[in-house]
mmCIF file of C-alpha atoms in Angstrom:
data_model
loop_
_atom_site.group_PDB
_atom_site.id
_atom_site.type_symbol
_atom_site.label_atom_id
_atom_site.label_comp_id
_atom_site.label_asym_id
_atom_site.label_seq_id
_atom_site.Cartn_x
_atom_site.Cartn_y
_atom_site.Cartn_z
ATOM 1 C CA UNK E 1 165.823 60.178 148.914
ATOM 2 C CA UNK E 2 164.479 60.937 145.360
ATOM 3 C CA UNK E 3 162.504 57.538 145.457
ATOM 4 C CA UNK E 4 161.014 58.551 148.961
ATOM 5 C CA UNK E 5 160.307 62.185 147.681
ATOM 6 C CA UNK E 6 158.239 60.653 144.759
ATOM 7 C CA UNK E 7 156.515 57.992 146.553
ATOM 8 C CA UNK E 8 155.092 60.635 148.993
ATOM 9 C CA UNK E 9 154.328 62.672 146.205
ATOM 10 C CA UNK E 10 152.105 60.034 144.693
ATOM 11 C CA UNK E 11 150.660 59.547 147.532
ATOM 12 C CA UNK E 12 149.540 63.548 147.918
ATOM 13 C CA UNK E 13 148.328 63.414 144.189
ATOM 14 C CA UNK E 14 146.264 60.029 145.103
ATOM 15 C CA UNK E 15 144.772 61.812 148.062
ATOM 16 C CA UNK E 16 144.109 64.957 146.500
ATOM 17 C CA UNK E 17 142.566 63.076 143.548
ATOM 18 C CA UNK E 18 140.304 61.258 146.419
ATOM 19 C CA UNK E 19 139.128 64.467 148.136
ATOM 20 C CA UNK E 20 138.381 66.123 144.800
ATOM 21 C CA UNK E 21 136.161 63.731 143.734
ATOM 22 C CA UNK E 22 134.323 63.135 147.270
ATOM 23 C CA UNK E 23 133.876 66.843 147.886
ATOM 24 C CA UNK E 24 132.379 67.027 144.073
ATOM 25 C CA UNK E 25 129.996 64.285 144.447
ATOM 26 C CA UNK E 26 128.671 65.675 147.569
ATOM 27 C CA UNK E 27 126.790 68.262 145.570
ATOM 28 C CA UNK E 28 123.848 67.203 144.693
ATOM 29 C CA UNK E 29 121.562 68.541 141.787
ATOM 30 C CA UNK E 30 119.086 70.255 144.431
ATOM 31 C CA UNK E 31 122.136 71.585 146.683
ATOM 32 C CA UNK E 32 123.532 73.202 143.321
ATOM 33 C CA UNK E 33 120.085 74.820 142.424
ATOM 34 C CA UNK E 34 119.194 75.982 145.997
ATOM 35 C CA UNK E 35 122.469 78.097 147.009
ATOM 36 C CA UNK E 36 123.086 80.897 144.612
ATOM 37 C CA UNK E 37 126.457 81.019 142.703
ATOM 38 C CA UNK E 38 127.815 84.115 142.059
ATOM 39 C CA UNK E 39 129.804 82.378 138.736
ATOM 40 C CA UNK E 40 126.423 81.237 137.711
ATOM 41 C CA UNK E 41 124.759 84.636 137.913
ATOM 42 C CA UNK E 42 127.685 86.328 135.891
ATOM 43 C CA UNK E 43 127.119 83.614 133.342
ATOM 44 C CA UNK E 44 123.510 83.927 133.105
ATOM 45 C CA UNK E 45 123.742 88.064 133.283
ATOM 46 C CA UNK E 46 126.151 87.814 129.999
ATOM 47 C CA UNK E 47 124.593 84.421 128.390
ATOM 48 C CA UNK E 48 128.081 83.164 128.368
ATOM 49 C CA UNK E 49 129.971 80.826 129.880
ATOM 50 C CA UNK E 50 134.073 81.723 129.430
ATOM 51 C CA UNK E 51 135.863 78.352 129.420
ATOM 52 C CA UNK E 52 139.723 78.691 129.399
ATOM 53 C CA UNK E 53 141.413 76.311 126.932
ATOM 54 C CA UNK E 54 145.215 75.621 126.146
ATOM 55 C CA UNK E 55 144.985 75.706 121.937
ATOM 56 C CA UNK E 56 148.280 73.142 121.626
ATOM 57 C CA UNK E 57 146.465 70.106 123.503
ATOM 58 C CA UNK E 58 146.340 67.435 121.056
ATOM 59 C CA UNK E 59 143.132 65.641 121.177
ATOM 60 C CA UNK E 60 141.882 67.687 123.749
ATOM 61 C CA UNK E 61 141.801 71.361 122.792
ATOM 62 C CA UNK E 62 143.903 71.712 119.782
ATOM 63 C CA UNK E 63 143.881 74.632 117.086
ATOM 64 C CA UNK E 64 144.968 73.145 113.499
ATOM 65 C CA UNK E 65 147.473 75.364 112.207
ATOM 66 C CA UNK E 66 146.197 74.891 108.644
ATOM 67 C CA UNK E 67 142.678 76.114 109.152
ATOM 68 C CA UNK E 68 142.791 77.469 112.806
ATOM 69 C CA UNK E 69 139.820 74.994 113.507
ATOM 70 C CA UNK E 70 139.569 74.231 117.307
ATOM 71 C CA UNK E 71 139.157 70.160 117.609
ATOM 72 C CA UNK E 72 139.493 67.848 120.526
ATOM 73 C CA UNK E 73 137.619 66.077 123.143
ATOM 74 C CA UNK E 74 136.727 69.328 125.565
ATOM 75 C CA UNK E 75 136.033 71.584 122.663
ATOM 76 C CA UNK E 76 132.852 69.047 122.119
ATOM 77 C CA UNK E 77 132.420 68.878 125.948
ATOM 78 C CA UNK E 78 132.637 72.596 126.347
ATOM 79 C CA UNK E 79 129.982 73.394 123.793
ATOM 80 C CA UNK E 80 127.744 70.516 125.404
ATOM 81 C CA UNK E 81 128.231 72.592 128.698
ATOM 82 C CA UNK E 82 127.275 75.525 126.975
ATOM 83 C CA UNK E 83 124.138 74.238 125.641
ATOM 84 C CA UNK E 84 123.342 72.443 128.908
ATOM 85 C CA UNK E 85 123.514 76.321 130.606
ATOM 86 C CA UNK E 86 121.781 77.370 127.460
ATOM 87 C CA UNK E 87 124.312 80.217 127.011
ATOM 88 C CA UNK E 88 126.957 80.718 124.655
ATOM 89 C CA UNK E 89 130.163 79.506 124.843
ATOM 90 C CA UNK E 90 133.544 82.051 124.557
ATOM 91 C CA UNK E 91 137.097 80.480 124.411
ATOM 92 C CA UNK E 92 139.590 81.758 126.683
ATOM 93 C CA UNK E 93 143.403 80.939 125.445
ATOM 94 C CA UNK E 94 145.829 79.901 128.649
ATOM 95 C CA UNK E 95 148.297 77.844 129.332
ATOM 96 C CA UNK E 96 149.351 75.367 132.287
ATOM 97 C CA UNK E 97 151.851 77.702 133.736
ATOM 98 C CA UNK E 98 149.128 81.046 133.608
ATOM 99 C CA UNK E 99 146.069 78.588 134.125
ATOM 100 C CA UNK E 100 145.622 79.178 138.440
ATOM 101 C CA UNK E 101 146.226 83.165 137.510
ATOM 102 C CA UNK E 102 143.623 82.916 135.031
ATOM 103 C CA UNK E 103 141.283 81.395 136.780
ATOM 104 C CA UNK E 104 141.727 83.351 140.061
ATOM 105 C CA UNK E 105 141.440 86.818 138.093
ATOM 106 C CA UNK E 106 138.252 85.264 136.404
ATOM 107 C CA UNK E 107 139.392 85.305 132.959
ATOM 108 C CA UNK E 108 137.404 82.347 132.350
ATOM 109 C CA UNK E 109 134.775 80.673 134.188
ATOM 110 C CA UNK E 110 136.123 77.314 134.134
ATOM 111 C CA UNK E 111 138.983 75.290 132.846
ATOM 112 C CA UNK E 112 138.284 72.439 130.415
ATOM 113 C CA UNK E 113 141.282 71.074 128.945
ATOM 114 C CA UNK E 114 142.287 67.713 130.860
ATOM 115 C CA UNK E 115 143.677 69.551 134.037
ATOM 116 C CA UNK E 116 145.554 67.370 136.075
ATOM 117 C CA UNK E 117 144.635 67.132 139.387
ATOM 118 C CA UNK E 118 148.041 68.304 141.509
ATOM 119 C CA UNK E 119 148.238 68.827 145.258
ATOM 120 C CA UNK E 120 149.898 72.429 144.381
ATOM 121 C CA UNK E 121 146.854 73.197 141.984
ATOM 122 C CA UNK E 122 144.323 71.479 144.535
ATOM 123 C CA UNK E 123 145.773 73.876 147.184
ATOM 124 C CA UNK E 124 144.434 77.086 144.843
ATOM 125 C CA UNK E 125 142.013 75.574 142.456
ATOM 126 C CA UNK E 126 138.619 73.481 142.880
ATOM 127 C CA UNK E 127 137.941 70.209 140.949
ATOM 128 C CA UNK E 128 134.961 68.627 139.435
ATOM 129 C CA UNK E 129 135.555 64.547 139.652
ATOM 130 C CA UNK E 130 137.781 63.277 137.007
ATOM 131 C CA UNK E 131 136.659 62.373 134.118
ATOM 132 C CA UNK E 132 139.979 61.139 132.223
ATOM 133 C CA UNK E 133 143.478 59.630 133.578
ATOM 134 C CA UNK E 134 146.731 59.040 132.166
ATOM 135 C CA UNK E 135 150.092 57.922 132.580
ATOM 136 C CA UNK E 136 153.094 59.533 131.350
ATOM 137 C CA UNK E 137 155.169 58.532 128.133
ATOM 138 C CA UNK E 138 158.389 59.511 126.153
ATOM 139 C CA UNK E 139 158.609 60.447 122.743
ATOM 140 C CA UNK E 140 161.701 60.297 120.884
ATOM 141 C CA UNK E 141 162.713 60.038 117.257
ATOM 142 C CA UNK E 142 162.651 56.898 115.307
ATOM 143 C CA UNK E 143 166.700 57.395 114.645
ATOM 144 C CA UNK E 144 167.675 58.256 118.065
ATOM 145 C CA UNK E 145 170.175 55.375 119.489
ATOM 146 C CA UNK E 146 170.251 56.615 123.373
ATOM 147 C CA UNK E 147 166.463 55.748 124.216
ATOM 148 C CA UNK E 148 165.270 52.538 122.465
ATOM 149 C CA UNK E 149 162.993 51.948 125.794
ATOM 150 C CA UNK E 150 161.715 53.064 129.024
ATOM 151 C CA UNK E 151 164.718 52.179 131.296
ATOM 152 C CA UNK E 152 166.852 53.951 128.760
ATOM 153 C CA UNK E 153 165.511 57.546 129.760
ATOM 154 C CA UNK E 154 167.291 58.179 132.945
ATOM 155 C CA UNK E 155 170.803 57.288 131.861
ATOM 156 C CA UNK E 156 173.622 59.768 131.894
ATOM 157 C CA UNK E 157 174.117 61.987 128.963
ATOM 158 C CA UNK E 158 170.220 61.666 127.994
ATOM 159 C CA UNK E 159 168.562 65.035 127.850
ATOM 160 C CA UNK E 160 164.706 64.719 129.017
ATOM 161 C CA UNK E 161 162.482 67.736 127.918
ATOM 162 C CA UNK E 162 159.081 68.704 129.665
ATOM 163 C CA UNK E 163 156.863 71.078 129.108
ATOM 164 C CA UNK E 164 156.944 74.206 131.694
ATOM 165 C CA UNK E 165 153.616 74.155 134.043
ATOM 166 C CA UNK E 166 152.904 70.285 133.337
ATOM 167 C CA UNK E 167 152.707 67.810 135.701
ATOM 168 C CA UNK E 168 155.464 65.890 134.136
ATOM 169 C CA UNK E 169 157.888 68.765 135.136
ATOM 170 C CA UNK E 170 157.864 68.053 139.074
ATOM 171 C CA UNK E 171 157.520 64.520 138.555
ATOM 172 C CA UNK E 172 160.591 63.787 136.435
ATOM 173 C CA UNK E 173 162.458 66.028 138.525
ATOM 174 C CA UNK E 174 162.182 63.714 141.248
ATOM 175 C CA UNK E 175 162.527 60.834 139.364
ATOM 176 C CA UNK E 176 165.630 61.564 137.326
ATOM 177 C CA UNK E 177 168.713 60.738 138.819
ATOM 178 C CA UNK E 178 171.415 60.439 135.733
ATOM 179 C CA UNK E 179 169.511 62.226 132.900
ATOM 180 C CA UNK E 180 169.405 66.107 132.495
ATOM 181 C CA UNK E 181 166.010 67.807 132.442
ATOM 182 C CA UNK E 182 164.905 70.088 129.979
ATOM 183 C CA UNK E 183 162.234 72.412 130.579
ATOM 184 C CA UNK E 184 160.656 73.993 127.391
ATOM 185 C CA UNK E 185 158.988 77.175 127.957
ATOM 186 C CA UNK E 186 156.802 78.796 125.485
ATOM 187 C CA UNK E 187 156.333 79.673 122.509
ATOM 188 C CA UNK E 188 159.213 76.788 122.110
ATOM 189 C CA UNK E 189 157.757 73.480 121.957
ATOM 190 C CA UNK E 190 158.711 69.623 123.147
ATOM 191 C CA UNK E 191 158.719 68.510 119.377
ATOM 192 C CA UNK E 192 160.746 71.187 118.194
ATOM 193 C CA UNK E 193 163.595 70.299 120.526
ATOM 194 C CA UNK E 194 163.234 66.678 119.813
ATOM 195 C CA UNK E 195 163.150 66.930 116.141
ATOM 196 C CA UNK E 196 166.085 69.535 116.191
ATOM 197 C CA UNK E 197 168.031 67.245 118.226
ATOM 198 C CA UNK E 198 168.320 69.245 121.077
ATOM 199 C CA UNK E 199 166.777 67.031 123.278
ATOM 200 C CA UNK E 200 166.381 63.042 122.904
ATOM 201 C CA UNK E 201 163.333 62.641 124.247
ATOM 202 C CA UNK E 202 160.081 64.132 126.005
ATOM 203 C CA UNK E 203 157.528 63.561 128.197
ATOM 204 C CA UNK E 204 154.000 63.839 127.757
ATOM 205 C CA UNK E 205 150.848 62.159 128.299
ATOM 206 C CA UNK E 206 148.313 59.687 126.264
ATOM 207 C CA UNK E 207 146.573 62.925 124.348
ATOM 208 C CA UNK E 208 149.393 64.974 123.780
ATOM 209 C CA UNK E 209 151.638 61.728 122.217
ATOM 210 C CA UNK E 210 148.950 61.177 119.514
ATOM 211 C CA UNK E 211 149.823 64.474 118.005
ATOM 212 C CA UNK E 212 153.412 63.180 116.579
ATOM 213 C CA UNK E 213 152.245 59.460 116.503
ATOM 214 C CA UNK E 214 149.348 60.714 113.930
ATOM 215 C CA UNK E 215 151.219 63.157 112.285
ATOM 216 C CA UNK E 216 154.486 62.351 112.332
ATOM 217 C CA UNK E 217 156.717 59.228 110.837
ATOM 218 C CA UNK E 218 159.932 60.341 112.800
ATOM 219 C CA UNK E 219 158.435 59.812 116.049
ATOM 220 C CA UNK E 220 158.098 57.147 118.325
ATOM 221 C CA UNK E 221 156.429 56.262 121.523
ATOM 222 C CA UNK E 222 158.300 54.935 124.730
ATOM 223 C CA UNK E 223 155.857 53.535 127.080
ATOM 224 C CA UNK E 224 156.450 52.492 130.848
ATOM 225 C CA UNK E 225 156.873 48.801 131.452
ATOM 226 C CA UNK E 226 154.369 49.084 134.121
ATOM 227 C CA UNK E 227 152.268 51.896 135.468
ATOM 228 C CA UNK E 228 154.716 55.011 136.251
ATOM 229 C CA UNK E 229 152.552 57.945 137.153
ATOM 230 C CA UNK E 230 148.646 57.924 136.438
ATOM 231 C CA UNK E 231 147.303 61.194 137.144
ATOM 232 C CA UNK E 232 143.400 61.662 137.132
ATOM 233 C CA UNK E 233 142.037 64.823 134.876
ATOM 234 C CA UNK E 234 139.118 66.787 135.858
ATOM 235 C CA UNK E 235 137.812 70.267 134.981
ATOM 236 C CA UNK E 236 139.008 73.194 137.520
ATOM 237 C CA UNK E 237 137.717 76.595 138.637
ATOM 238 C CA UNK E 238 138.620 79.032 141.266
ATOM 239 C CA UNK E 239 137.831 78.500 144.679
ATOM 240 C CA UNK E 240 135.044 80.067 146.990
ATOM 241 C CA UNK E 241 132.085 79.092 144.680
ATOM 242 C CA UNK E 242 131.051 75.405 145.695
ATOM 243 C CA UNK E 243 127.689 76.141 144.160
ATOM 244 C CA UNK E 244 129.397 76.286 140.597
ATOM 245 C CA UNK E 245 131.812 73.276 141.263
ATOM 246 C CA UNK E 246 128.134 71.388 142.073
ATOM 247 C CA UNK E 247 126.856 72.314 138.491
ATOM 248 C CA UNK E 248 130.270 71.624 136.687
ATOM 249 C CA UNK E 249 130.346 68.297 138.852
ATOM 250 C CA UNK E 250 126.961 67.358 137.722
ATOM 251 C CA UNK E 251 127.417 68.046 134.227
ATOM 252 C CA UNK E 252 130.626 65.141 134.300
ATOM 253 C CA UNK E 253 128.128 63.133 135.906
ATOM 254 C CA UNK E 254 125.384 63.826 133.237
ATOM 255 C CA UNK E 255 128.050 63.469 130.112
ATOM 256 C CA UNK E 256 129.148 59.865 131.914
ATOM 257 C CA UNK E 257 125.575 58.466 132.344
ATOM 258 C CA UNK E 258 124.366 59.426 128.843
ATOM 259 C CA UNK E 259 126.949 58.258 126.815
ATOM 260 C CA UNK E 260 128.368 62.013 125.628
ATOM 261 C CA UNK E 261 131.893 61.587 127.183
ATOM 262 C CA UNK E 262 132.328 58.075 125.365
ATOM 263 C CA UNK E 263 131.132 59.058 122.306
ATOM 264 C CA UNK E 264 133.754 62.335 122.179
ATOM 265 C CA UNK E 265 136.496 59.982 123.639
ATOM 266 C CA UNK E 266 135.768 57.786 120.960
ATOM 267 C CA UNK E 267 135.832 59.936 118.229
ATOM 268 C CA UNK E 268 139.237 61.629 119.378
ATOM 269 C CA UNK E 269 140.646 58.371 119.913
ATOM 270 C CA UNK E 270 140.855 58.706 123.923
ATOM 271 C CA UNK E 271 138.526 55.673 124.899
ATOM 272 C CA UNK E 272 141.326 54.224 126.689
ATOM 273 C CA UNK E 273 141.858 56.942 129.246
ATOM 274 C CA UNK E 274 138.086 57.453 130.124
ATOM 275 C CA UNK E 275 137.404 57.411 133.686
ATOM 276 C CA UNK E 276 133.477 56.078 134.377
#
Protein backbone atom coordinates (compact mmCIF):
# COMPACT_ATOMS: atom_id res chain seq x y z
CA UNK A 1 0.00 0.00 0.00
CA UNK A 2 2.77 2.43 0.93
CA UNK A 3 4.55 1.60 -2.34
CA UNK A 4 1.43 2.54 -4.30
CA UNK A 5 1.11 5.76 -2.31
CA UNK A 6 4.75 6.65 -2.97
CA UNK A 7 4.36 5.93 -6.69
CA UNK A 8 1.29 8.16 -6.84
CA UNK A 9 3.12 10.86 -4.88
CA UNK A 10 6.06 10.68 -7.31
CA UNK A 11 3.66 11.12 -10.23
CA UNK A 12 2.05 14.12 -8.54
CA UNK A 13 5.45 15.72 -8.02
CA UNK A 14 6.37 15.19 -11.67
CA UNK A 15 3.06 16.70 -12.80
CA UNK A 16 3.52 19.68 -10.48
CA UNK A 17 7.04 20.30 -11.76
CA UNK A 18 5.92 20.05 -15.39
CA UNK A 19 3.02 22.44 -14.85
CA UNK A 20 5.26 24.87 -12.93
CA UNK A 21 7.84 24.93 -15.69
CA UNK A 22 5.28 25.23 -18.48
CA UNK A 23 3.34 28.01 -16.78
CA UNK A 24 6.47 29.95 -15.97
CA UNK A 25 7.93 29.58 -19.45
CA UNK A 26 4.70 30.87 -20.97
CA UNK A 27 5.58 34.35 -19.70
CA UNK A 28 7.62 36.22 -22.25
CA UNK A 29 9.61 39.38 -21.50
CA UNK A 30 6.95 41.44 -23.25
CA UNK A 31 4.18 39.91 -21.14
CA UNK A 32 6.00 40.59 -17.87
CA UNK A 33 6.66 44.18 -18.83
CA UNK A 34 3.27 45.01 -20.33
CA UNK A 35 1.13 43.99 -17.34
CA UNK A 36 1.68 45.75 -14.01
CA UNK A 37 3.03 43.64 -11.16
CA UNK A 38 2.04 44.77 -7.66
CA UNK A 39 5.06 42.97 -6.20
CA UNK A 40 7.46 44.62 -8.63
CA UNK A 41 5.82 47.98 -7.92
CA UNK A 42 6.48 47.54 -4.18
CA UNK A 43 10.07 46.49 -4.87
CA UNK A 44 10.67 49.56 -6.98
CA UNK A 45 8.96 51.86 -4.46
CA UNK A 46 11.18 50.70 -1.59
CA UNK A 47 14.20 50.25 -3.89
CA UNK A 48 14.88 46.79 -2.48
CA UNK A 49 13.98 43.16 -3.11
CA UNK A 50 13.31 41.06 -0.02
CA UNK A 51 14.60 37.51 -0.46
CA UNK A 52 13.69 34.70 1.92
CA UNK A 53 16.58 32.35 2.74
CA UNK A 54 17.20 29.45 5.11
CA UNK A 55 20.62 30.24 6.61
CA UNK A 56 21.42 26.60 7.48
CA UNK A 57 21.40 25.36 3.87
CA UNK A 58 25.02 24.50 3.14
CA UNK A 59 26.10 25.31 -0.41
CA UNK A 60 22.85 27.20 -1.05
CA UNK A 61 22.24 29.89 1.61
CA UNK A 62 24.57 29.15 4.52
CA UNK A 63 25.65 31.43 7.36
CA UNK A 64 29.13 30.46 8.52
CA UNK A 65 28.94 30.30 12.34
CA UNK A 66 32.55 31.40 12.67
CA UNK A 67 32.25 34.73 10.85
CA UNK A 68 28.46 35.05 10.25
CA UNK A 69 29.10 35.48 6.52
CA UNK A 70 26.44 34.21 4.11
CA UNK A 71 27.70 31.99 1.30
CA UNK A 72 26.20 29.67 -1.28
CA UNK A 73 24.84 29.41 -4.79
CA UNK A 74 21.63 31.31 -4.02
CA UNK A 75 23.48 33.99 -2.08
CA UNK A 76 25.39 34.65 -5.30
CA UNK A 77 22.31 34.45 -7.51
CA UNK A 78 20.09 36.58 -5.28
CA UNK A 79 22.74 39.29 -5.59
CA UNK A 80 22.48 38.89 -9.36
CA UNK A 81 18.68 39.26 -9.19
CA UNK A 82 18.99 42.50 -7.22
CA UNK A 83 21.58 43.74 -9.70
CA UNK A 84 19.29 42.95 -12.65
CA UNK A 85 16.39 44.73 -10.93
CA UNK A 86 18.69 47.64 -10.00
CA UNK A 87 17.59 47.57 -6.35
CA UNK A 88 19.07 46.80 -2.94
CA UNK A 89 19.06 43.22 -1.63
CA UNK A 90 17.50 42.52 1.79
CA UNK A 91 17.54 39.00 3.24
CA UNK A 92 14.69 37.63 5.36
CA UNK A 93 15.49 34.49 7.35
CA UNK A 94 12.94 31.70 7.17
CA UNK A 95 12.78 27.90 7.25
CA UNK A 96 10.91 25.25 5.32
CA UNK A 97 8.08 24.98 7.91
CA UNK A 98 7.57 28.78 7.83
CA UNK A 99 8.16 29.32 4.10
CA UNK A 100 4.58 29.32 2.82
CA UNK A 101 3.31 31.68 5.52
CA UNK A 102 6.27 34.05 5.10
CA UNK A 103 5.56 34.37 1.38
CA UNK A 104 1.80 34.69 1.79
CA UNK A 105 2.14 37.42 4.42
CA UNK A 106 4.63 39.29 2.21
CA UNK A 107 7.57 39.08 4.60
CA UNK A 108 9.58 38.51 1.44
CA UNK A 109 9.08 38.88 -2.30
CA UNK A 110 10.69 35.60 -3.33
CA UNK A 111 12.21 32.53 -1.72
CA UNK A 112 15.64 31.74 -3.14
CA UNK A 113 17.00 28.66 -1.41
CA UNK A 114 16.48 25.66 -3.70
CA UNK A 115 12.81 25.14 -2.85
CA UNK A 116 11.56 21.71 -3.88
CA UNK A 117 8.53 21.79 -6.19
CA UNK A 118 6.17 19.66 -4.10
CA UNK A 119 2.45 19.19 -4.85
CA UNK A 120 1.40 20.63 -1.49
CA UNK A 121 3.61 23.69 -2.02
CA UNK A 122 2.38 24.06 -5.60
CA UNK A 123 -1.16 24.35 -4.25
CA UNK A 124 -0.22 27.49 -2.31
CA UNK A 125 2.79 29.03 -4.07
CA UNK A 126 3.95 29.90 -7.58
CA UNK A 127 7.25 28.58 -8.91
CA UNK A 128 9.73 29.45 -11.61
CA UNK A 129 11.15 26.86 -13.95
CA UNK A 130 13.56 24.49 -12.13
CA UNK A 131 17.24 25.39 -11.95
CA UNK A 132 18.53 22.50 -9.78
CA UNK A 133 17.43 18.97 -8.97
CA UNK A 134 18.49 16.46 -6.34
CA UNK A 135 17.83 12.94 -5.17
CA UNK A 136 17.65 11.93 -1.49
CA UNK A 137 20.81 10.73 0.25
CA UNK A 138 21.57 9.27 3.64
CA UNK A 139 24.30 10.50 5.97
CA UNK A 140 25.54 8.26 8.77
CA UNK A 141 28.70 7.99 10.86
CA UNK A 142 31.82 6.12 9.86
CA UNK A 143 31.45 4.01 13.01
CA UNK A 144 27.77 3.11 12.57
CA UNK A 145 27.37 -0.64 12.08
CA UNK A 146 23.64 -0.68 11.37
CA UNK A 147 23.70 1.40 8.18
CA UNK A 148 26.47 0.38 5.79
CA UNK A 149 24.54 0.71 2.52
CA UNK A 150 21.25 2.08 1.19
CA UNK A 151 19.34 -1.17 1.73
CA UNK A 152 20.18 -1.04 5.46
CA UNK A 153 18.20 2.15 6.05
CA UNK A 154 14.75 0.57 6.13
CA UNK A 155 15.42 -2.17 8.67
CA UNK A 156 13.96 -2.85 12.09
CA UNK A 157 15.74 -0.96 14.84
CA UNK A 158 17.15 1.78 12.58
CA UNK A 159 16.31 5.37 13.56
CA UNK A 160 16.04 7.63 10.51
CA UNK A 161 16.04 11.41 10.97
CA UNK A 162 14.43 13.97 8.67
CA UNK A 163 14.28 17.74 9.10
CA UNK A 164 10.75 19.03 9.73
CA UNK A 165 9.23 20.69 6.69
CA UNK A 166 11.66 19.30 4.13
CA UNK A 167 10.44 17.14 1.27
CA UNK A 168 12.25 14.15 2.82
CA UNK A 169 9.61 14.07 5.57
CA UNK A 170 6.59 12.94 3.47
CA UNK A 171 8.73 10.81 1.16
CA UNK A 172 10.37 8.83 3.96
CA UNK A 173 7.10 8.54 5.86
CA UNK A 174 5.66 6.72 2.84
CA UNK A 175 8.81 4.72 2.14
CA UNK A 176 9.85 3.40 5.54
CA UNK A 177 8.21 0.12 6.48
CA UNK A 178 10.45 -1.21 9.26
CA UNK A 179 12.73 1.63 10.40
CA UNK A 180 11.41 4.39 12.65
CA UNK A 181 11.38 7.98 11.40
CA UNK A 182 12.46 10.79 13.74
CA UNK A 183 11.30 14.30 12.74
CA UNK A 184 13.86 16.88 13.87
CA UNK A 185 12.39 20.24 14.86
CA UNK A 186 14.49 23.45 14.94
CA UNK A 187 16.63 24.50 16.70
CA UNK A 188 17.79 20.87 16.82
CA UNK A 189 19.64 19.68 13.71
CA UNK A 190 19.96 16.33 12.00
CA UNK A 191 23.73 16.29 12.36
CA UNK A 192 23.47 16.92 16.12
CA UNK A 193 21.07 14.00 16.45
CA UNK A 194 23.37 11.80 14.38
CA UNK A 195 26.63 12.71 16.11
CA UNK A 196 25.02 12.22 19.53
CA UNK A 197 23.91 8.72 18.58
CA UNK A 198 20.20 9.45 18.96
CA UNK A 199 19.63 8.45 15.31
CA UNK A 200 21.50 6.13 12.95
CA UNK A 201 21.15 8.05 9.70
CA UNK A 202 19.57 11.25 8.46
CA UNK A 203 18.07 11.90 5.04
CA UNK A 204 19.00 14.96 3.06
CA UNK A 205 19.69 16.25 -0.44
CA UNK A 206 22.92 16.65 -2.39
CA UNK A 207 23.76 20.24 -1.35
CA UNK A 208 23.18 19.70 2.36
CA UNK A 209 25.13 16.42 2.38
CA UNK A 210 28.21 18.36 1.31
CA UNK A 211 28.15 20.24 4.63
CA UNK A 212 29.21 17.23 6.66
CA UNK A 213 31.31 15.54 4.01
CA UNK A 214 33.33 18.72 3.56
CA UNK A 215 33.73 19.43 7.27
CA UNK A 216 33.33 16.28 9.35
CA UNK A 217 35.63 13.28 9.09
CA UNK A 218 33.18 11.17 11.11
CA UNK A 219 30.39 11.41 8.50
CA UNK A 220 29.76 8.99 5.64
CA UNK A 221 27.44 9.34 2.63
CA UNK A 222 24.95 6.58 1.83
CA UNK A 223 23.84 6.92 -1.80
CA UNK A 224 20.85 5.17 -3.41
CA UNK A 225 21.84 2.42 -5.82
CA UNK A 226 19.36 3.80 -8.36
CA UNK A 227 17.32 7.02 -8.58
CA UNK A 228 15.11 7.13 -5.49
CA UNK A 229 13.20 10.43 -5.51
CA UNK A 230 14.68 13.11 -7.77
CA UNK A 231 13.01 16.46 -7.11
CA UNK A 232 13.30 19.72 -9.10
CA UNK A 233 14.19 22.92 -7.22
CA UNK A 234 12.93 26.37 -8.18
CA UNK A 235 12.35 29.86 -6.80
CA UNK A 236 9.00 30.37 -5.08
CA UNK A 237 6.70 33.34 -4.55
CA UNK A 238 3.13 33.97 -3.46
CA UNK A 239 0.27 33.27 -5.84
CA UNK A 240 -1.78 35.99 -7.48
CA UNK A 241 0.97 37.93 -9.27
CA UNK A 242 1.79 36.06 -12.50
CA UNK A 243 3.66 39.09 -13.85
CA UNK A 244 6.16 38.83 -10.98
CA UNK A 245 6.49 35.09 -11.61
CA UNK A 246 7.26 36.02 -15.22
CA UNK A 247 9.99 38.44 -14.12
CA UNK A 248 11.55 35.75 -11.92
CA UNK A 249 11.32 33.12 -14.61
CA UNK A 250 12.98 35.43 -17.11
CA UNK A 251 15.79 35.82 -14.59
CA UNK A 252 16.21 32.04 -14.31
CA UNK A 253 16.23 31.65 -18.09
CA UNK A 254 18.77 34.47 -18.37
CA UNK A 255 21.24 33.04 -15.82
CA UNK A 256 21.03 29.71 -17.62
CA UNK A 257 21.82 31.35 -20.97
CA UNK A 258 24.58 33.71 -19.86
CA UNK A 259 26.45 31.21 -17.69
CA UNK A 260 25.85 32.79 -14.28
CA UNK A 261 24.03 29.70 -12.97
CA UNK A 262 26.78 27.31 -14.08
CA UNK A 263 29.49 29.59 -12.69
CA UNK A 264 27.79 29.83 -9.29
CA UNK A 265 27.22 26.07 -9.20
CA UNK A 266 30.87 25.45 -10.02
CA UNK A 267 32.02 27.75 -7.21
CA UNK A 268 29.96 25.84 -4.67
CA UNK A 269 30.48 22.28 -5.90
CA UNK A 270 26.96 21.86 -7.25
CA UNK A 271 27.58 21.46 -10.99
CA UNK A 272 26.22 17.90 -10.95
CA UNK A 273 22.70 19.01 -10.04
CA UNK A 274 22.22 21.99 -12.37
CA UNK A 275 19.14 21.93 -14.62
CA UNK A 276 19.93 23.54 -17.97
